[in-house]
PDB file of C-alpha atoms in Angstrom:
ATOM      1  CA  MET A   1      92.927  75.910  35.542  1.00  0.00           C
ATOM      2  CA  SER A   2      89.746  73.974  35.002  1.00  0.00           C
ATOM      3  CA  TRP A   3      87.893  72.930  38.142  1.00  0.00           C
ATOM      4  CA  LEU A   4      85.488  70.016  38.088  1.00  0.00           C
ATOM      5  CA  LYS A   5      82.520  70.874  40.299  1.00  0.00           C
ATOM      6  CA  ASP A   6      80.332  67.842  39.813  1.00  0.00           C
ATOM      7  CA  ASN A   7      78.897  66.533  43.074  1.00  0.00           C
ATOM      8  CA  ASP A   8      80.301  69.438  45.089  1.00  0.00           C
ATOM      9  CA  PRO A   9      78.317  70.466  48.140  1.00  0.00           C
ATOM     10  CA  VAL A  10      76.742  73.881  47.779  1.00  0.00           C
ATOM     11  CA  PRO A  11      78.688  76.534  49.722  1.00  0.00           C
ATOM     12  CA  GLY A  12      76.542  77.805  52.555  1.00  0.00           C
ATOM     13  CA  ASP A  13      74.424  74.639  52.773  1.00  0.00           C
ATOM     14  CA  ALA A  14      75.262  73.178  56.184  1.00  0.00           C
ATOM     15  CA  ARG A  15      73.096  70.129  55.443  1.00  0.00           C
ATOM     16  CA  SER A  16      75.171  69.150  52.429  1.00  0.00           C
ATOM     17  CA  CYS A  17      77.991  67.695  54.534  1.00  0.00           C
ATOM     18  CA  ASP A  18      79.218  67.555  58.103  1.00  0.00           C
ATOM     19  CA  VAL A  19      82.849  67.432  57.170  1.00  0.00           C
ATOM     20  CA  ILE A  20      84.792  68.968  60.040  1.00  0.00           C
ATOM     21  CA  GLU A  21      86.178  66.447  62.497  1.00  0.00           C
ATOM     22  CA  HIS A  22      88.380  68.858  64.471  1.00  0.00           C
ATOM     23  CA  LEU A  23      88.739  72.624  64.654  1.00  0.00           C
ATOM     24  CA  ILE A  24      92.176  73.384  66.106  1.00  0.00           C
ATOM     25  CA  ILE A  25      93.258  76.816  67.318  1.00  0.00           C
ATOM     26  CA  PRO A  26      97.074  76.878  67.335  1.00  0.00           C
ATOM     27  CA  ARG A  27      98.897  77.847  70.487  1.00  0.00           C
ATOM     28  CA  ALA A  28     101.135  80.866  70.040  1.00  0.00           C
ATOM     29  CA  ARG A  29     104.676  81.236  71.305  1.00  0.00           C
ATOM     30  CA  ASP A  30     106.660  84.478  71.257  1.00  0.00           C
ATOM     31  CA  LEU A  31     110.288  83.911  70.313  1.00  0.00           C
ATOM     32  CA  GLY A  32     111.417  87.446  71.066  1.00  0.00           C
ATOM     33  CA  GLY A  33     109.379  89.491  68.621  1.00  0.00           C
ATOM     34  CA  PHE A  34     108.808  86.536  66.319  1.00  0.00           C
ATOM     35  CA  GLU A  35     105.606  84.599  66.890  1.00  0.00           C
ATOM     36  CA  VAL A  36     105.167  80.931  66.052  1.00  0.00           C
ATOM     37  CA  ARG A  37     101.721  79.313  66.067  1.00  0.00           C
ATOM     38  CA  ARG A  38     101.754  75.518  66.435  1.00  0.00           C
ATOM     39  CA  ALA A  39      98.676  73.714  65.067  1.00  0.00           C
ATOM     40  CA  LEU A  40     100.051  70.153  65.275  1.00  0.00           C
ATOM     41  CA  PRO A  41     100.410  68.182  67.390  1.00  0.00           C
ATOM     42  CA  SER A  42      97.419  69.188  69.501  1.00  0.00           C
ATOM     43  CA  ALA A  43      95.256  67.688  72.221  1.00  0.00           C
ATOM     44  CA  GLN A  44      92.708  66.759  69.533  1.00  0.00           C
ATOM     45  CA  ARG A  45      95.093  65.335  66.952  1.00  0.00           C
ATOM     46  CA  GLN A  46      98.698  64.139  66.745  1.00  0.00           C
ATOM     47  CA  MET A  47      99.032  63.760  62.969  1.00  0.00           C
ATOM     48  CA  VAL A  48      97.217  64.360  59.696  1.00  0.00           C
ATOM     49  CA  GLY A  49      98.716  61.845  57.297  1.00  0.00           C
ATOM     50  CA  PRO A  50     102.467  62.104  57.999  1.00  0.00           C
ATOM     51  CA  PHE A  51     102.239  65.765  59.148  1.00  0.00           C
ATOM     52  CA  ILE A  52     103.134  65.751  62.846  1.00  0.00           C
ATOM     53  CA  PHE A  53     104.245  69.355  63.448  1.00  0.00           C
ATOM     54  CA  PHE A  54     102.685  72.322  61.704  1.00  0.00           C
ATOM     55  CA  ASP A  55     104.008  75.781  62.607  1.00  0.00           C
ATOM     56  CA  GLN A  56     103.090  79.193  61.263  1.00  0.00           C
ATOM     57  CA  MET A  57     106.117  81.520  61.429  1.00  0.00           C
ATOM     58  CA  GLY A  58     105.149  85.177  61.672  1.00  0.00           C
ATOM     59  CA  PRO A  59     104.044  87.378  60.066  1.00  0.00           C
ATOM     60  CA  ALA A  60     106.737  89.530  61.603  1.00  0.00           C
ATOM     61  CA  THR A  61     108.672  92.600  60.583  1.00  0.00           C
ATOM     62  CA  PHE A  62     112.365  92.748  61.466  1.00  0.00           C
ATOM     63  CA  LEU A  63     114.106  96.086  61.724  1.00  0.00           C
ATOM     64  CA  ASP A  64     117.587  96.840  60.383  1.00  0.00           C
ATOM     65  CA  GLY A  65     120.101  94.331  61.727  1.00  0.00           C
ATOM     66  CA  GLU A  66     117.442  92.002  63.136  1.00  0.00           C
ATOM     67  CA  GLY A  67     116.407  88.512  62.054  1.00  0.00           C
ATOM     68  CA  ILE A  68     115.966  84.938  63.188  1.00  0.00           C
ATOM     69  CA  ASP A  69     118.860  82.912  64.573  1.00  0.00           C
ATOM     70  CA  VAL A  70     117.963  79.288  65.206  1.00  0.00           C
ATOM     71  CA  ARG A  71     121.275  77.787  66.341  1.00  0.00           C
ATOM     72  CA  PRO A  72     122.357  74.276  65.275  1.00  0.00           C
ATOM     73  CA  HIS A  73     120.097  71.562  66.688  1.00  0.00           C
ATOM     74  CA  PRO A  74     119.453  67.882  65.883  1.00  0.00           C
ATOM     75  CA  HIS A  75     116.560  65.880  64.408  1.00  0.00           C
ATOM     76  CA  ILE A  76     115.800  62.195  63.930  1.00  0.00           C
ATOM     77  CA  GLY A  77     112.908  60.263  62.354  1.00  0.00           C
ATOM     78  CA  LEU A  78     111.296  63.069  60.361  1.00  0.00           C
ATOM     79  CA  SER A  79     111.499  65.404  57.382  1.00  0.00           C
ATOM     80  CA  THR A  80     111.198  69.169  57.772  1.00  0.00           C
ATOM     81  CA  VAL A  81     109.424  71.134  55.047  1.00  0.00           C
ATOM     82  CA  THR A  82     110.021  74.884  54.924  1.00  0.00           C
ATOM     83  CA  TYR A  83     107.791  77.079  52.754  1.00  0.00           C
ATOM     84  CA  LEU A  84     107.774  80.883  52.823  1.00  0.00           C
ATOM     85  CA  PHE A  85     105.247  83.505  51.767  1.00  0.00           C
ATOM     86  CA  GLU A  86     107.590  86.411  52.580  1.00  0.00           C
ATOM     87  CA  GLY A  87     111.221  86.798  53.569  1.00  0.00           C
ATOM     88  CA  GLN A  88     114.343  84.636  53.392  1.00  0.00           C
ATOM     89  CA  ILE A  89     115.928  81.975  55.587  1.00  0.00           C
ATOM     90  CA  PHE A  90     119.441  80.606  55.196  1.00  0.00           C
ATOM     91  CA  HIS A  91     119.716  76.886  55.918  1.00  0.00           C
ATOM     92  CA  ARG A  92     122.916  75.068  56.855  1.00  0.00           C
ATOM     93  CA  ASP A  93     123.176  71.420  57.873  1.00  0.00           C
ATOM     94  CA  SER A  94     125.633  68.696  58.831  1.00  0.00           C
ATOM     95  CA  LEU A  95     125.642  67.369  55.260  1.00  0.00           C
ATOM     96  CA  GLY A  96     127.411  70.579  54.230  1.00  0.00           C
ATOM     97  CA  THR A  97     124.302  72.178  52.705  1.00  0.00           C
ATOM     98  CA  ALA A  98     124.280  75.995  52.656  1.00  0.00           C
ATOM     99  CA  ARG A  99     121.170  77.263  50.910  1.00  0.00           C
ATOM    100  CA  ALA A 100     118.786  80.227  51.108  1.00  0.00           C
ATOM    101  CA  ILE A 101     115.066  79.702  50.655  1.00  0.00           C
ATOM    102  CA  GLU A 102     112.767  82.351  49.211  1.00  0.00           C
ATOM    103  CA  PRO A 103     108.970  82.603  48.823  1.00  0.00           C
ATOM    104  CA  GLY A 104     107.379  79.860  46.710  1.00  0.00           C
ATOM    105  CA  ALA A 105     110.354  77.490  46.940  1.00  0.00           C
ATOM    106  CA  VAL A 106     110.575  74.468  49.215  1.00  0.00           C
ATOM    107  CA  ASN A 107     113.330  72.997  51.385  1.00  0.00           C
ATOM    108  CA  LEU A 108     112.904  69.323  52.270  1.00  0.00           C
ATOM    109  CA  MET A 109     115.364  68.084  54.872  1.00  0.00           C
ATOM    110  CA  THR A 110     115.129  64.404  55.771  1.00  0.00           C
ATOM    111  CA  ALA A 111     116.703  63.657  59.143  1.00  0.00           C
ATOM    112  CA  GLY A 112     116.468  59.865  59.063  1.00  0.00           C
ATOM    113  CA  ARG A 113     118.987  58.481  61.561  1.00  0.00           C
ATOM    114  CA  GLY A 114     120.207  61.969  62.413  1.00  0.00           C
ATOM    115  CA  ILE A 115     120.994  65.440  61.083  1.00  0.00           C
ATOM    116  CA  VAL A 116     121.891  68.834  62.560  1.00  0.00           C
ATOM    117  CA  HIS A 117     120.871  72.153  61.025  1.00  0.00           C
ATOM    118  CA  SER A 118     120.594  75.875  61.661  1.00  0.00           C
ATOM    119  CA  GLU A 119     118.258  78.498  60.244  1.00  0.00           C
ATOM    120  CA  ARG A 120     119.145  82.166  60.191  1.00  0.00           C
ATOM    121  CA  THR A 121     118.195  85.359  58.411  1.00  0.00           C
ATOM    122  CA  PRO A 122     120.804  85.949  55.659  1.00  0.00           C
ATOM    123  CA  ALA A 123     123.216  88.829  56.245  1.00  0.00           C
ATOM    124  CA  GLN A 124     121.991  90.768  53.201  1.00  0.00           C
ATOM    125  CA  ALA A 125     118.381  90.530  54.383  1.00  0.00           C
ATOM    126  CA  ARG A 126     119.333  92.098  57.735  1.00  0.00           C
ATOM    127  CA  VAL A 127     120.688  95.265  56.125  1.00  0.00           C
ATOM    128  CA  ASN A 128     117.335  96.907  55.488  1.00  0.00           C
ATOM    129  CA  GLY A 129     115.112  94.647  57.572  1.00  0.00           C
ATOM    130  CA  GLN A 130     112.529  92.285  56.143  1.00  0.00           C
ATOM    131  CA  ARG A 131     109.084  90.777  56.559  1.00  0.00           C
ATOM    132  CA  MET A 132     108.936  87.110  57.506  1.00  0.00           C
ATOM    133  CA  PHE A 133     105.910  84.870  57.024  1.00  0.00           C
ATOM    134  CA  GLY A 134     105.793  81.171  56.283  1.00  0.00           C
ATOM    135  CA  ILE A 135     105.096  77.603  57.354  1.00  0.00           C
ATOM    136  CA  GLN A 136     107.410  74.951  58.670  1.00  0.00           C
ATOM    137  CA  SER A 137     105.982  71.463  58.947  1.00  0.00           C
ATOM    138  CA  TRP A 138     107.458  68.202  60.161  1.00  0.00           C
ATOM    139  CA  MET A 139     106.519  64.944  58.480  1.00  0.00           C
ATOM    140  CA  ALA A 140     107.002  61.674  60.351  1.00  0.00           C
ATOM    141  CA  LEU A 141     108.938  59.139  58.329  1.00  0.00           C
ATOM    142  CA  PRO A 142     107.436  55.665  57.813  1.00  0.00           C
ATOM    143  CA  LYS A 143     108.932  53.156  60.236  1.00  0.00           C
ATOM    144  CA  ALA A 144     110.955  51.509  57.466  1.00  0.00           C
ATOM    145  CA  HIS A 145     112.598  54.885  56.684  1.00  0.00           C
ATOM    146  CA  GLU A 146     113.241  56.222  60.186  1.00  0.00           C
ATOM    147  CA  GLU A 147     116.912  55.190  60.096  1.00  0.00           C
ATOM    148  CA  ALA A 148     117.551  56.168  56.472  1.00  0.00           C
ATOM    149  CA  ALA A 149     120.551  58.297  55.547  1.00  0.00           C
ATOM    150  CA  PRO A 150     119.917  62.020  55.998  1.00  0.00           C
ATOM    151  CA  GLN A 151     119.228  64.051  52.856  1.00  0.00           C
ATOM    152  CA  PHE A 152     118.470  67.609  51.768  1.00  0.00           C
ATOM    153  CA  SER A 153     116.735  68.844  48.624  1.00  0.00           C
ATOM    154  CA  HIS A 154     115.688  72.276  47.393  1.00  0.00           C
ATOM    155  CA  PHE A 155     113.133  73.045  44.695  1.00  0.00           C
ATOM    156  CA  SER A 156     112.655  76.539  43.319  1.00  0.00           C
ATOM    157  CA  ALA A 157     109.229  78.090  42.836  1.00  0.00           C
ATOM    158  CA  ASP A 158     109.530  77.507  39.089  1.00  0.00           C
ATOM    159  CA  GLU A 159     109.976  73.750  39.605  1.00  0.00           C
ATOM    160  CA  LEU A 160     106.701  73.298  41.514  1.00  0.00           C
ATOM    161  CA  PRO A 161     103.470  72.830  39.512  1.00  0.00           C
ATOM    162  CA  ARG A 162     101.229  75.896  39.582  1.00  0.00           C
ATOM    163  CA  LEU A 163      97.614  76.150  38.478  1.00  0.00           C
ATOM    164  CA  ALA A 164      95.604  79.344  38.118  1.00  0.00           C
ATOM    165  CA  GLY A 165      92.091  80.335  37.089  1.00  0.00           C
ATOM    166  CA  GLU A 166      88.638  81.302  38.358  1.00  0.00           C
ATOM    167  CA  GLY A 167      90.115  83.445  41.137  1.00  0.00           C
ATOM    168  CA  LYS A 168      92.361  80.656  42.441  1.00  0.00           C
ATOM    169  CA  ARG A 169      96.103  80.007  42.406  1.00  0.00           C
ATOM    170  CA  VAL A 170      97.449  76.689  43.659  1.00  0.00           C
ATOM    171  CA  ARG A 171     101.055  75.546  43.990  1.00  0.00           C
ATOM    172  CA  ILE A 172     101.599  71.801  44.535  1.00  0.00           C
ATOM    173  CA  ILE A 173     104.410  71.377  47.062  1.00  0.00           C
ATOM    174  CA  ILE A 174     104.358  67.598  47.651  1.00  0.00           C
ATOM    175  CA  GLY A 175     102.340  64.782  46.098  1.00  0.00           C
ATOM    176  CA  ASP A 176      99.454  64.762  43.603  1.00  0.00           C
ATOM    177  CA  LEU A 177      96.546  67.200  43.609  1.00  0.00           C
ATOM    178  CA  TYR A 178      94.182  68.571  40.946  1.00  0.00           C
ATOM    179  CA  GLY A 179      95.831  66.411  38.300  1.00  0.00           C
ATOM    180  CA  GLU A 180      99.320  67.785  38.915  1.00  0.00           C
ATOM    181  CA  CYS A 181     102.306  66.057  40.532  1.00  0.00           C
ATOM    182  CA  SER A 182     105.111  67.716  42.470  1.00  0.00           C
ATOM    183  CA  PRO A 183     108.731  66.650  41.857  1.00  0.00           C
ATOM    184  CA  VAL A 184     109.303  66.650  45.636  1.00  0.00           C
ATOM    185  CA  ASP A 185     109.602  63.029  46.758  1.00  0.00           C
ATOM    186  CA  PHE A 186     108.426  61.698  50.122  1.00  0.00           C
ATOM    187  CA  PRO A 187     108.149  57.983  51.068  1.00  0.00           C
ATOM    188  CA  HIS A 188     104.481  58.045  52.076  1.00  0.00           C
ATOM    189  CA  ASP A 189     101.269  58.741  50.135  1.00  0.00           C
ATOM    190  CA  CYS A 190     100.449  62.376  50.961  1.00  0.00           C
ATOM    191  CA  PHE A 191      99.816  65.850  49.541  1.00  0.00           C
ATOM    192  CA  TYR A 192     100.741  69.424  50.431  1.00  0.00           C
ATOM    193  CA  ALA A 193      99.765  72.589  48.550  1.00  0.00           C
ATOM    194  CA  GLU A 194      99.329  76.337  48.890  1.00  0.00           C
ATOM    195  CA  ALA A 195      96.080  77.911  47.621  1.00  0.00           C
ATOM    196  CA  VAL A 196      95.496  81.659  47.221  1.00  0.00           C
ATOM    197  CA  LEU A 197      91.828  82.577  46.726  1.00  0.00           C
ATOM    198  CA  ALA A 198      90.068  85.759  45.653  1.00  0.00           C
ATOM    199  CA  PRO A 199      86.803  86.709  47.395  1.00  0.00           C
ATOM    200  CA  GLY A 200      83.891  84.607  46.116  1.00  0.00           C
ATOM    201  CA  SER A 201      86.033  81.869  44.591  1.00  0.00           C
ATOM    202  CA  VAL A 202      85.327  78.239  45.469  1.00  0.00           C
ATOM    203  CA  LEU A 203      88.021  75.609  45.956  1.00  0.00           C
ATOM    204  CA  PRO A 204      86.967  71.925  45.815  1.00  0.00           C
ATOM    205  CA  LEU A 205      88.867  69.329  47.817  1.00  0.00           C
ATOM    206  CA  ASP A 206      88.230  65.727  46.860  1.00  0.00           C
ATOM    207  CA  ALA A 207      88.314  62.795  49.269  1.00  0.00           C
ATOM    208  CA  THR A 208      91.281  61.223  47.487  1.00  0.00           C
ATOM    209  CA  HIS A 209      93.109  60.742  50.800  1.00  0.00           C
ATOM    210  CA  GLU A 210      91.674  59.465  54.044  1.00  0.00           C
ATOM    211  CA  GLU A 211      93.146  62.266  56.165  1.00  0.00           C
ATOM    212  CA  ARG A 212      92.857  65.880  55.007  1.00  0.00           C
ATOM    213  CA  ALA A 213      93.226  69.300  56.579  1.00  0.00           C
ATOM    214  CA  VAL A 214      93.220  72.970  55.628  1.00  0.00           C
ATOM    215  CA  TYR A 215      95.163  75.606  57.534  1.00  0.00           C
ATOM    216  CA  ILE A 216      93.972  79.192  57.047  1.00  0.00           C
ATOM    217  CA  ALA A 217      97.154  81.254  56.925  1.00  0.00           C
ATOM    218  CA  SER A 218      95.260  84.471  56.161  1.00  0.00           C
ATOM    219  CA  GLY A 219      91.746  85.596  55.295  1.00  0.00           C
ATOM    220  CA  ARG A 220      88.339  84.119  56.009  1.00  0.00           C
ATOM    221  CA  VAL A 221      86.547  81.165  54.415  1.00  0.00           C
ATOM    222  CA  ASP A 222      83.187  79.383  54.525  1.00  0.00           C
ATOM    223  CA  VAL A 223      82.895  75.608  54.767  1.00  0.00           C
ATOM    224  CA  ALA A 224      79.373  74.135  54.719  1.00  0.00           C
ATOM    225  CA  GLY A 225      77.791  77.347  55.980  1.00  0.00           C
ATOM    226  CA  GLN A 226      80.238  78.118  58.787  1.00  0.00           C
ATOM    227  CA  SER A 227      82.881  80.852  58.672  1.00  0.00           C
ATOM    228  CA  PHE A 228      86.463  80.328  59.766  1.00  0.00           C
ATOM    229  CA  ASP A 229      89.217  82.883  60.308  1.00  0.00           C
ATOM    230  CA  SER A 230      92.966  82.936  59.805  1.00  0.00           C
ATOM    231  CA  GLY A 231      95.045  80.927  62.232  1.00  0.00           C
ATOM    232  CA  GLN A 232      92.623  77.996  62.340  1.00  0.00           C
ATOM    233  CA  LEU A 233      93.208  74.384  61.304  1.00  0.00           C
ATOM    234  CA  LEU A 234      90.266  72.411  59.939  1.00  0.00           C
ATOM    235  CA  VAL A 235      90.655  68.626  59.980  1.00  0.00           C
ATOM    236  CA  PHE A 236      88.044  66.952  57.777  1.00  0.00           C
ATOM    237  CA  ARG A 237      86.228  63.672  58.152  1.00  0.00           C
ATOM    238  CA  PRO A 238      87.169  61.073  55.529  1.00  0.00           C
ATOM    239  CA  GLY A 239      84.984  60.419  52.519  1.00  0.00           C
ATOM    240  CA  ASP A 240      83.297  63.764  51.813  1.00  0.00           C
ATOM    241  CA  ARG A 241      84.085  65.962  48.862  1.00  0.00           C
ATOM    242  CA  ILE A 242      83.986  69.518  50.135  1.00  0.00           C
ATOM    243  CA  SER A 243      84.093  73.078  48.829  1.00  0.00           C
ATOM    244  CA  ILE A 244      85.826  76.022  50.448  1.00  0.00           C
ATOM    245  CA  LEU A 245      84.313  79.440  49.704  1.00  0.00           C
ATOM    246  CA  ALA A 246      86.598  82.466  50.133  1.00  0.00           C
ATOM    247  CA  GLU A 247      84.784  85.249  51.998  1.00  0.00           C
ATOM    248  CA  SER A 248      87.837  87.503  51.572  1.00  0.00           C
ATOM    249  CA  ASN A 249      91.265  87.230  50.023  1.00  0.00           C
ATOM    250  CA  ALA A 250      92.574  84.037  51.595  1.00  0.00           C
ATOM    251  CA  ARG A 251      95.735  81.958  51.712  1.00  0.00           C
ATOM    252  CA  LEU A 252      95.322  78.282  52.612  1.00  0.00           C
ATOM    253  CA  MET A 253      97.638  75.339  53.121  1.00  0.00           C
ATOM    254  CA  LEU A 254      96.078  72.039  52.044  1.00  0.00           C
ATOM    255  CA  PHE A 255      97.669  68.869  53.405  1.00  0.00           C
ATOM    256  CA  GLY A 256      97.088  65.277  54.407  1.00  0.00           C
ATOM    257  CA  GLY A 257      97.600  61.722  53.274  1.00  0.00           C
ATOM    258  CA  GLU A 258      97.028  58.143  54.212  1.00  0.00           C
ATOM    259  CA  PRO A 259      97.216  57.230  57.925  1.00  0.00           C
ATOM    260  CA  MET A 260     100.695  56.559  59.267  1.00  0.00           C
ATOM    261  CA  ASP A 261     101.874  53.140  60.396  1.00  0.00           C
ATOM    262  CA  GLY A 262     101.172  53.794  64.072  1.00  0.00           C
ATOM    263  CA  PRO A 263     101.574  56.671  66.541  1.00  0.00           C
ATOM    264  CA  ARG A 264     104.852  58.461  67.179  1.00  0.00           C
ATOM    265  CA  HIS A 265     106.772  59.487  70.266  1.00  0.00           C
ATOM    266  CA  ILE A 266     107.848  63.136  70.238  1.00  0.00           C
ATOM    267  CA  TRP A 267     110.468  64.698  72.473  1.00  0.00           C
ATOM    268  CA  TRP A 268     111.953  68.087  71.593  1.00  0.00           C
ATOM    269  CA  ASN A 269     113.212  67.739  67.989  1.00  0.00           C
ATOM    270  CA  PHE A 270     113.120  63.944  67.951  1.00  0.00           C
ATOM    271  CA  VAL A 271     110.323  61.810  66.451  1.00  0.00           C
ATOM    272  CA  SER A 272     110.339  58.018  66.554  1.00  0.00           C
ATOM    273  CA  THR A 273     108.224  54.896  66.896  1.00  0.00           C
ATOM    274  CA  SER A 274     110.594  53.917  69.723  1.00  0.00           C
ATOM    275  CA  LYS A 275     111.075  55.630  73.096  1.00  0.00           C
ATOM    276  CA  GLU A 276     114.448  53.915  73.363  1.00  0.00           C
ATOM    277  CA  ARG A 277     115.588  55.493  70.096  1.00  0.00           C
ATOM    278  CA  ILE A 278     114.722  58.930  71.434  1.00  0.00           C
ATOM    279  CA  GLU A 279     116.725  58.249  74.609  1.00  0.00           C
ATOM    280  CA  GLN A 280     119.643  57.225  72.407  1.00  0.00           C
ATOM    281  CA  ALA A 281     119.371  60.469  70.423  1.00  0.00           C
ATOM    282  CA  LYS A 282     119.367  62.500  73.647  1.00  0.00           C
ATOM    283  CA  ALA A 283     122.576  60.798  74.781  1.00  0.00           C
ATOM    284  CA  GLU A 284     124.216  61.253  71.372  1.00  0.00           C
ATOM    285  CA  TRP A 285     123.456  64.989  71.294  1.00  0.00           C
ATOM    286  CA  ARG A 286     124.658  65.472  74.888  1.00  0.00           C
ATOM    287  CA  THR A 287     127.939  63.654  74.200  1.00  0.00           C
ATOM    288  CA  GLY A 288     128.673  65.273  70.835  1.00  0.00           C
ATOM    289  CA  LYS A 289     128.107  62.241  68.629  1.00  0.00           C
ATOM    290  CA  PHE A 290     126.030  64.132  66.030  1.00  0.00           C
ATOM    291  CA  ASP A 291     127.929  65.741  63.163  1.00  0.00           C
ATOM    292  CA  ILE A 292     128.620  69.484  63.247  1.00  0.00           C
ATOM    293  CA  VAL A 293     127.239  72.070  60.817  1.00  0.00           C
ATOM    294  CA  PRO A 294     130.107  73.337  58.616  1.00  0.00           C
ATOM    295  CA  GLY A 295     130.225  77.121  58.699  1.00  0.00           C
ATOM    296  CA  ASP A 296     128.014  77.295  61.804  1.00  0.00           C
ATOM    297  CA  ALA A 297     129.724  75.155  64.437  1.00  0.00           C
ATOM    298  CA  ALA A 298     130.439  77.769  67.117  1.00  0.00           C
ATOM    299  CA  GLU A 299     126.970  77.581  68.691  1.00  0.00           C
ATOM    300  CA  PHE A 300     124.379  74.920  69.416  1.00  0.00           C
ATOM    301  CA  ILE A 301     121.110  74.461  71.296  1.00  0.00           C
ATOM    302  CA  PRO A 302     121.513  72.203  74.364  1.00  0.00           C
ATOM    303  CA  LEU A 303     118.955  69.592  75.335  1.00  0.00           C
ATOM    304  CA  PRO A 304     116.110  71.341  77.185  1.00  0.00           C
ATOM    305  CA  GLN A 305     116.957  69.532  80.436  1.00  0.00           C
ATOM    306  CA  ASP A 306     120.599  70.634  80.188  1.00  0.00           C
ATOM    307  CA  ARG A 307     119.938  74.356  79.838  1.00  0.00           C
ATOM    308  CA  PRO A 308     120.892  76.596  82.758  1.00  0.00           C
ATOM    309  CA  PRO A 309     117.986  78.038  84.760  1.00  0.00           C
ATOM    310  CA  GLN A 310     116.801  81.469  83.738  1.00  0.00           C
ATOM    311  CA  HIS A 311     116.711  84.023  86.565  1.00  0.00           C
ATOM    312  CA  ARG A 312     114.364  86.971  86.318  1.00  0.00           C
ATOM    313  CA  VAL A 313     116.054  90.323  86.950  1.00  0.00           C
ATOM    314  CA  LYS A 314     113.907  92.541  89.158  1.00  0.00           C
TER     315      LYS A 314
END
């Protein structure tokens, strides 16, 4: 890969640009031995481009017979993007999709007017245990697409553009970046990519989109003279071309896009420009009007307000 470095700020020169608008430390949640760190939405920022939820899953090690079991649950008004560094997840949905995802591939599930899905560790991966590490992000759909028909698409690692050179490896997940274009289609101008950097390598990030962010999944990097550790989200100011210097082996997720067409309401798994639409979705899930997930219809996750109280055993 050939990197164009003209007009880059000099790594370590804090005067060269004041690019960081927000530094977000994700809040962690333990899901029974499996930790999820949520970077978006946060008190500082609801969205970066269309990205409205951004969760780091793991890293976690499951012993024999263990795994994740996210029971069937509904979504409206968004697309989920699942991308793994390690492990496997088996996805089923109300369209009849039954598909495993492995590292480097991408699952894009568009909820539109409504979809139900489950995510579980495949049976074969439970036999000897496995490591799990990855990112699941939610992307708000443009208002004109919020009630579109639900869809699911899967792209293997080999189908996604990959660039390598000068101590850097980049896989383009969605959109255009570094002169490459992903086959994954989304109805809003945005980008999403994974970058793996060797110590001392420098990754430029142009101001081609108004809203840009970098999530440090692992390692340590320098931006304009300041060091940042894993588990931190850097949201950049618009207009500056920046450089990211790897101080160690590092894995980054680059994402952003043009601003969305207004804020969104979020309640549980529902995203919409309309509070009334979310109330409708609540009623539809409570009364069984969403479709079932073929092959995984015996269980479901109730609305949070409908769950029985949990009593602590002393």
